[in-house]
């Protein structure tokens, strides 16, 4: 057993004196309960200590790129027992997805336990480009693709300019494959954009997230991000214009 202020100081959070102040100010919790007395002793690495709501034994941050199969929920659990993205990563750390892909959408999704990193990437002002490949019903005309490019009006407002490229058409089946690059991340945005031009999505895959792609991975497979990739993503998010 160790004194609480000593354990906090040893975790590198602050000095022992400052830790004492934080305790007296009610900023420290042990096992979920605020502790204001300085005499309290705790068991390091067993008792759960939080300072200003942040656990002092922060897990080592980890960053993964997952090829989410379709038919999987972008969540850490599902009350209906459906498969979730965390089922595909057997890790000690408790990771969560950065943003989400619909149940029926496959493709690239980042997984991490670093909340600050996730928030940084998800903030709309950071405009991370995401590339989607959609198989749609019918064959959109050039004008319709132009509409997607310029922005279509959805119930939550007009979409930002996008890059659009027709990849292939199947005249017999009356379907088309379209590649769409957007930086917004509204709910079901790609599906709603194609609905807006009268060509509903039949199949959707996110192929790229900024400079990352799915090369070398099959659905359900993942890989850790390289430290340089994590650094690059952080820099991109920080330096993108608002
Ligand atoms: N847009 C969608 O419609 N679905 C996704 O999963 C991602 C983007």
mmCIF file of C-alpha atoms and ligand atoms in Angstrom:
data_model
loop_
_atom_site.group_PDB
_atom_site.id
_atom_site.type_symbol
_atom_site.label_atom_id
_atom_site.label_comp_id
_atom_site.label_asym_id
_atom_site.label_seq_id
_atom_site.Cartn_x
_atom_site.Cartn_y
_atom_site.Cartn_z
ATOM 1 C CA UNK A 1 0.000 0.000 0.000
ATOM 2 C CA UNK A 2 1.221 3.478 -0.872
ATOM 3 C CA UNK A 3 0.019 6.952 -0.094
ATOM 4 C CA UNK A 4 -2.327 8.264 -2.747
ATOM 5 C CA UNK A 5 -0.344 11.456 -3.415
ATOM 6 C CA UNK A 6 2.842 9.433 -3.878
ATOM 7 C CA UNK A 7 1.206 7.111 -6.426
ATOM 8 C CA UNK A 8 -0.134 10.085 -8.386
ATOM 9 C CA UNK A 9 3.264 11.769 -8.407
ATOM 10 C CA UNK A 10 5.012 8.558 -9.452
ATOM 11 C CA UNK A 11 2.652 8.179 -12.395
ATOM 12 C CA UNK A 12 4.146 11.429 -13.682
ATOM 13 C CA UNK A 13 0.900 13.359 -13.439
ATOM 14 C CA UNK A 14 2.237 16.100 -11.184
ATOM 15 C CA UNK A 15 4.400 16.780 -8.116
ATOM 16 C CA UNK A 16 3.542 15.252 -4.757
ATOM 17 C CA UNK A 17 2.621 18.660 -3.339
ATOM 18 C CA UNK A 18 0.335 19.457 -6.261
ATOM 19 C CA UNK A 19 -1.181 15.981 -5.929
ATOM 20 C CA UNK A 20 -2.039 16.786 -2.314
ATOM 21 C CA UNK A 21 -3.792 19.964 -3.461
ATOM 22 C CA UNK A 22 -5.725 18.059 -6.100
ATOM 23 C CA UNK A 23 -6.858 15.540 -3.486
ATOM 24 C CA UNK A 24 -8.031 18.250 -1.075
ATOM 25 C CA UNK A 25 -9.806 20.025 -3.955
ATOM 26 C CA UNK A 26 -11.817 16.860 -4.671
ATOM 27 C CA UNK A 27 -10.205 16.285 -8.077
ATOM 28 C CA UNK A 28 -9.085 12.724 -7.329
ATOM 29 C CA UNK A 29 -11.178 9.580 -7.382
ATOM 30 C CA UNK A 30 -10.237 6.145 -6.135
ATOM 31 C CA UNK A 31 -12.352 3.327 -7.517
ATOM 32 C CA UNK A 32 -14.957 5.833 -8.655
ATOM 33 C CA UNK A 33 -15.236 7.714 -5.321
ATOM 34 C CA UNK A 34 -13.861 11.183 -4.607
ATOM 35 C CA UNK A 35 -11.198 11.061 -1.904
ATOM 36 C CA UNK A 36 -10.327 14.275 -0.073
ATOM 37 C CA UNK A 37 -8.225 12.942 2.817
ATOM 38 C CA UNK A 38 -4.466 12.946 2.495
ATOM 39 C CA UNK A 39 -3.845 9.841 4.603
ATOM 40 C CA UNK A 40 -5.502 7.400 2.204
ATOM 41 C CA UNK A 41 -3.416 4.466 1.019
ATOM 42 C CA UNK A 42 -3.931 2.649 -2.249
ATOM 43 C CA UNK A 43 -2.600 -0.354 -4.098
ATOM 44 C CA UNK A 44 -0.782 0.860 -7.227
ATOM 45 C CA UNK A 45 -1.928 -0.777 -10.478
ATOM 46 C CA UNK A 46 -4.909 -2.289 -8.694
ATOM 47 C CA UNK A 47 -6.955 0.576 -7.313
ATOM 48 C CA UNK A 48 -8.367 2.685 -10.120
ATOM 49 C CA UNK A 49 -7.157 6.236 -9.659
ATOM 50 C CA UNK A 50 -8.467 9.162 -11.679
ATOM 51 C CA UNK A 51 -7.241 12.747 -11.629
ATOM 52 C CA UNK A 52 -9.677 15.233 -13.137
ATOM 53 C CA UNK A 53 -11.569 12.268 -14.550
ATOM 54 C CA UNK A 54 -8.526 10.813 -16.332
ATOM 55 C CA UNK A 55 -7.123 7.452 -15.224
ATOM 56 C CA UNK A 56 -3.481 7.835 -14.210
ATOM 57 C CA UNK A 57 -2.467 4.453 -15.592
ATOM 58 C CA UNK A 58 -3.259 5.369 -19.150
ATOM 59 C CA UNK A 59 -3.013 2.406 -21.457
ATOM 60 C CA UNK A 60 -0.290 2.460 -24.029
ATOM 61 C CA UNK A 61 -1.962 4.139 -27.040
ATOM 62 C CA UNK A 62 -2.438 1.816 -30.011
ATOM 63 C CA UNK A 63 -3.561 2.532 -33.571
ATOM 64 C CA UNK A 64 -4.909 -0.008 -36.068
ATOM 65 C CA UNK A 65 -6.326 0.015 -39.556
ATOM 66 C CA UNK A 66 -9.146 -2.502 -39.988
ATOM 67 C CA UNK A 67 -10.790 -3.719 -43.187
ATOM 68 C CA UNK A 68 -14.317 -3.856 -41.862
ATOM 69 C CA UNK A 69 -16.433 -6.473 -43.598
ATOM 70 C CA UNK A 70 -20.031 -5.530 -44.376
ATOM 71 C CA UNK A 71 -22.553 -6.873 -41.882
ATOM 72 C CA UNK A 72 -20.590 -5.562 -38.909
ATOM 73 C CA UNK A 73 -21.479 -2.764 -36.473
ATOM 74 C CA UNK A 74 -18.973 0.084 -35.966
ATOM 75 C CA UNK A 75 -19.183 -0.138 -32.205
ATOM 76 C CA UNK A 76 -17.531 -1.894 -29.277
ATOM 77 C CA UNK A 77 -20.626 -3.923 -28.430
ATOM 78 C CA UNK A 78 -24.101 -4.603 -29.708
ATOM 79 C CA UNK A 79 -27.101 -5.418 -27.559
ATOM 80 C CA UNK A 80 -28.554 -7.556 -30.346
ATOM 81 C CA UNK A 81 -25.445 -9.730 -30.424
ATOM 82 C CA UNK A 82 -24.378 -8.763 -33.933
ATOM 83 C CA UNK A 83 -20.723 -8.729 -34.908
ATOM 84 C CA UNK A 84 -18.845 -5.555 -33.964
ATOM 85 C CA UNK A 85 -15.563 -4.126 -35.234
ATOM 86 C CA UNK A 86 -13.705 -4.969 -32.008
ATOM 87 C CA UNK A 87 -14.383 -8.688 -32.641
ATOM 88 C CA UNK A 88 -11.701 -8.485 -35.344
ATOM 89 C CA UNK A 89 -8.886 -7.240 -33.101
ATOM 90 C CA UNK A 90 -7.726 -9.408 -30.250
ATOM 91 C CA UNK A 91 -5.972 -6.777 -28.160
ATOM 92 C CA UNK A 92 -5.304 -6.144 -24.497
ATOM 93 C CA UNK A 93 -6.143 -2.489 -24.994
ATOM 94 C CA UNK A 94 -9.755 -1.379 -25.236
ATOM 95 C CA UNK A 95 -9.898 0.149 -28.690
ATOM 96 C CA UNK A 96 -12.855 1.830 -30.383
ATOM 97 C CA UNK A 97 -13.536 2.914 -33.970
ATOM 98 C CA UNK A 98 -12.646 6.400 -35.225
ATOM 99 C CA UNK A 99 -16.019 7.435 -36.621
ATOM 100 C CA UNK A 100 -18.249 4.833 -38.172
ATOM 101 C CA UNK A 101 -19.169 2.940 -41.269
ATOM 102 C CA UNK A 102 -22.724 1.673 -41.721
ATOM 103 C CA UNK A 103 -23.518 -1.944 -40.954
ATOM 104 C CA UNK A 104 -23.719 -2.678 -44.695
ATOM 105 C CA UNK A 105 -20.623 -0.687 -45.664
ATOM 106 C CA UNK A 106 -17.255 -2.398 -45.860
ATOM 107 C CA UNK A 107 -13.826 -0.820 -45.874
ATOM 108 C CA UNK A 108 -11.195 1.099 -44.050
ATOM 109 C CA UNK A 109 -11.796 2.103 -40.473
ATOM 110 C CA UNK A 110 -9.245 3.211 -37.903
ATOM 111 C CA UNK A 111 -9.304 1.745 -34.417
ATOM 112 C CA UNK A 112 -7.573 3.226 -31.382
ATOM 113 C CA UNK A 113 -7.745 3.715 -27.616
ATOM 114 C CA UNK A 114 -6.488 7.300 -28.000
ATOM 115 C CA UNK A 115 -9.515 9.529 -27.587
ATOM 116 C CA UNK A 116 -7.673 12.736 -28.324
ATOM 117 C CA UNK A 117 -6.392 11.316 -31.646
ATOM 118 C CA UNK A 118 -9.882 10.104 -32.580
ATOM 119 C CA UNK A 119 -11.445 13.479 -31.798
ATOM 120 C CA UNK A 120 -8.803 15.254 -33.803
ATOM 121 C CA UNK A 121 -9.498 13.167 -36.910
ATOM 122 C CA UNK A 122 -13.255 13.290 -36.552
ATOM 123 C CA UNK A 123 -13.506 17.044 -36.126
ATOM 124 C CA UNK A 124 -15.281 18.353 -39.250
ATOM 125 C CA UNK A 125 -12.907 21.278 -39.612
ATOM 126 C CA UNK A 126 -10.025 18.911 -40.292
ATOM 127 C CA UNK A 127 -11.458 17.745 -43.613
ATOM 128 C CA UNK A 128 -9.845 14.353 -43.922
ATOM 129 C CA UNK A 129 -10.510 13.019 -47.441
ATOM 130 C CA UNK A 130 -12.316 9.691 -47.601
ATOM 131 C CA UNK A 131 -12.692 7.730 -50.808
ATOM 132 C CA UNK A 132 -15.791 5.580 -51.316
ATOM 133 C CA UNK A 133 -16.561 3.217 -54.149
ATOM 134 C CA UNK A 134 -20.276 2.750 -54.681
ATOM 135 C CA UNK A 135 -22.184 0.346 -56.880
ATOM 136 C CA UNK A 136 -25.399 2.138 -57.730
ATOM 137 C CA UNK A 137 -28.672 1.241 -59.360
ATOM 138 C CA UNK A 138 -29.044 2.723 -62.848
ATOM 139 C CA UNK A 139 -26.460 4.672 -64.772
ATOM 140 C CA UNK A 140 -26.041 8.269 -63.588
ATOM 141 C CA UNK A 141 -25.673 10.864 -66.331
ATOM 142 C CA UNK A 142 -22.772 13.255 -66.520
ATOM 143 C CA UNK A 143 -25.066 16.000 -65.212
ATOM 144 C CA UNK A 144 -26.006 13.966 -62.193
ATOM 145 C CA UNK A 145 -22.396 13.275 -61.373
ATOM 146 C CA UNK A 146 -21.755 16.991 -61.747
ATOM 147 C CA UNK A 147 -24.479 17.608 -59.154
ATOM 148 C CA UNK A 148 -22.722 15.277 -56.742
ATOM 149 C CA UNK A 149 -19.505 17.102 -57.433
ATOM 150 C CA UNK A 150 -20.979 20.550 -56.792
ATOM 151 C CA UNK A 151 -23.003 19.467 -53.776
ATOM 152 C CA UNK A 152 -26.515 18.142 -53.376
ATOM 153 C CA UNK A 153 -29.099 19.382 -50.938
ATOM 154 C CA UNK A 154 -29.812 16.860 -48.189
ATOM 155 C CA UNK A 155 -32.160 17.324 -45.249
ATOM 156 C CA UNK A 156 -29.207 18.465 -43.112
ATOM 157 C CA UNK A 157 -27.918 20.943 -45.703
ATOM 158 C CA UNK A 158 -25.961 21.044 -48.932
ATOM 159 C CA UNK A 159 -22.964 18.752 -49.203
ATOM 160 C CA UNK A 160 -19.499 20.201 -49.717
ATOM 161 C CA UNK A 161 -17.857 19.889 -53.149
ATOM 162 C CA UNK A 162 -16.778 16.296 -53.850
ATOM 163 C CA UNK A 163 -14.608 14.509 -56.359
ATOM 164 C CA UNK A 164 -16.558 12.105 -58.524
ATOM 165 C CA UNK A 165 -15.398 9.579 -61.067
ATOM 166 C CA UNK A 166 -17.369 7.045 -63.057
ATOM 167 C CA UNK A 167 -15.369 3.807 -62.904
ATOM 168 C CA UNK A 168 -17.515 1.442 -64.975
ATOM 169 C CA UNK A 169 -21.014 0.776 -66.170
ATOM 170 C CA UNK A 170 -22.953 -2.422 -66.746
ATOM 171 C CA UNK A 171 -25.562 -1.639 -69.374
ATOM 172 C CA UNK A 172 -27.175 -5.064 -69.161
ATOM 173 C CA UNK A 173 -27.633 -5.001 -65.388
ATOM 174 C CA UNK A 174 -28.170 -1.224 -65.383
ATOM 175 C CA UNK A 175 -25.659 -0.558 -62.639
ATOM 176 C CA UNK A 176 -22.615 1.674 -62.330
ATOM 177 C CA UNK A 177 -19.526 1.867 -60.160
ATOM 178 C CA UNK A 178 -18.721 5.393 -58.992
ATOM 179 C CA UNK A 179 -15.788 6.631 -56.952
ATOM 180 C CA UNK A 180 -16.590 9.501 -54.626
ATOM 181 C CA UNK A 181 -14.169 11.501 -52.489
ATOM 182 C CA UNK A 182 -15.644 13.542 -49.646
ATOM 183 C CA UNK A 183 -14.255 15.076 -46.481
ATOM 184 C CA UNK A 184 -17.487 15.427 -44.554
ATOM 185 C CA UNK A 185 -18.703 12.603 -42.377
ATOM 186 C CA UNK A 186 -22.425 12.989 -42.000
ATOM 187 C CA UNK A 187 -24.590 10.037 -41.163
ATOM 188 C CA UNK A 188 -25.117 7.782 -44.226
ATOM 189 C CA UNK A 189 -23.873 10.640 -46.340
ATOM 190 C CA UNK A 190 -22.796 8.736 -49.450
ATOM 191 C CA UNK A 191 -26.015 6.722 -49.572
ATOM 192 C CA UNK A 192 -28.079 9.880 -49.154
ATOM 193 C CA UNK A 193 -26.106 11.706 -51.839
ATOM 194 C CA UNK A 194 -26.808 8.966 -54.371
ATOM 195 C CA UNK A 195 -30.451 8.781 -53.259
ATOM 196 C CA UNK A 196 -30.646 12.508 -53.960
ATOM 197 C CA UNK A 197 -29.737 11.958 -57.619
ATOM 198 C CA UNK A 198 -32.061 8.970 -57.942
ATOM 199 C CA UNK A 199 -29.402 6.231 -58.022
ATOM 200 C CA UNK A 200 -29.525 4.294 -54.757
ATOM 201 C CA UNK A 201 -26.404 2.579 -53.493
ATOM 202 C CA UNK A 202 -26.420 -1.198 -53.766
ATOM 203 C CA UNK A 203 -22.978 -1.750 -52.323
ATOM 204 C CA UNK A 204 -20.549 0.611 -50.597
ATOM 205 C CA UNK A 205 -16.902 0.357 -49.653
ATOM 206 C CA UNK A 206 -14.521 2.911 -48.157
ATOM 207 C CA UNK A 207 -11.238 2.363 -49.963
ATOM 208 C CA UNK A 208 -9.122 5.217 -48.645
ATOM 209 C CA UNK A 209 -8.844 7.377 -45.573
ATOM 210 C CA UNK A 210 -6.496 10.257 -46.257
ATOM 211 C CA UNK A 211 -3.244 8.640 -47.478
ATOM 212 C CA UNK A 212 -4.178 5.200 -46.094
ATOM 213 C CA UNK A 213 -5.647 2.392 -48.166
ATOM 214 C CA UNK A 214 -6.563 -1.271 -47.819
ATOM 215 C CA UNK A 215 -3.674 -2.715 -49.794
ATOM 216 C CA UNK A 216 -2.628 -6.158 -48.565
ATOM 217 C CA UNK A 217 -5.696 -6.692 -46.398
ATOM 218 C CA UNK A 218 -8.737 -8.910 -46.791
ATOM 219 C CA UNK A 219 -12.085 -8.177 -45.131
ATOM 220 C CA UNK A 220 -11.745 -8.766 -41.388
ATOM 221 C CA UNK A 221 -7.982 -8.258 -41.401
ATOM 222 C CA UNK A 222 -6.137 -5.431 -39.710
ATOM 223 C CA UNK A 223 -2.665 -4.016 -39.300
ATOM 224 C CA UNK A 224 -1.090 -1.652 -36.794
ATOM 225 C CA UNK A 225 -0.432 1.834 -38.134
ATOM 226 C CA UNK A 226 3.221 2.723 -38.384
ATOM 227 C CA UNK A 227 4.345 5.495 -36.004
ATOM 228 C CA UNK A 228 5.081 7.677 -39.036
ATOM 229 C CA UNK A 229 1.494 7.173 -40.268
ATOM 230 C CA UNK A 230 0.092 8.203 -36.887
ATOM 231 C CA UNK A 231 2.343 11.254 -36.911
ATOM 232 C CA UNK A 232 1.331 12.128 -40.452
ATOM 233 C CA UNK A 233 -2.394 11.838 -39.632
ATOM 234 C CA UNK A 234 -1.978 14.097 -36.607
ATOM 235 C CA UNK A 235 -0.108 16.668 -38.670
ATOM 236 C CA UNK A 236 -2.715 16.581 -41.434
ATOM 237 C CA UNK A 237 -5.525 17.103 -38.973
ATOM 238 C CA UNK A 238 -3.730 19.957 -37.276
ATOM 239 C CA UNK A 239 -2.694 21.804 -40.402
ATOM 240 C CA UNK A 240 -5.844 21.497 -42.559
ATOM 241 C CA UNK A 241 -7.483 24.890 -43.039
ATOM 242 C CA UNK A 242 -10.723 25.578 -41.205
HETATM 243 N N1 LIG B 1 -21.525 7.154 -46.187
HETATM 244 C C1 LIG B 1 -22.496 6.224 -46.064
HETATM 245 O O1 LIG B 1 -23.566 6.375 -46.612
HETATM 246 N N2 LIG B 1 -22.214 5.128 -45.350
HETATM 247 C C2 LIG B 1 -21.040 4.915 -44.738
HETATM 248 O O2 LIG B 1 -20.856 3.886 -44.081
HETATM 249 C C3 LIG B 1 -20.064 5.900 -44.859
HETATM 250 C C4 LIG B 1 -20.332 7.015 -45.592
#
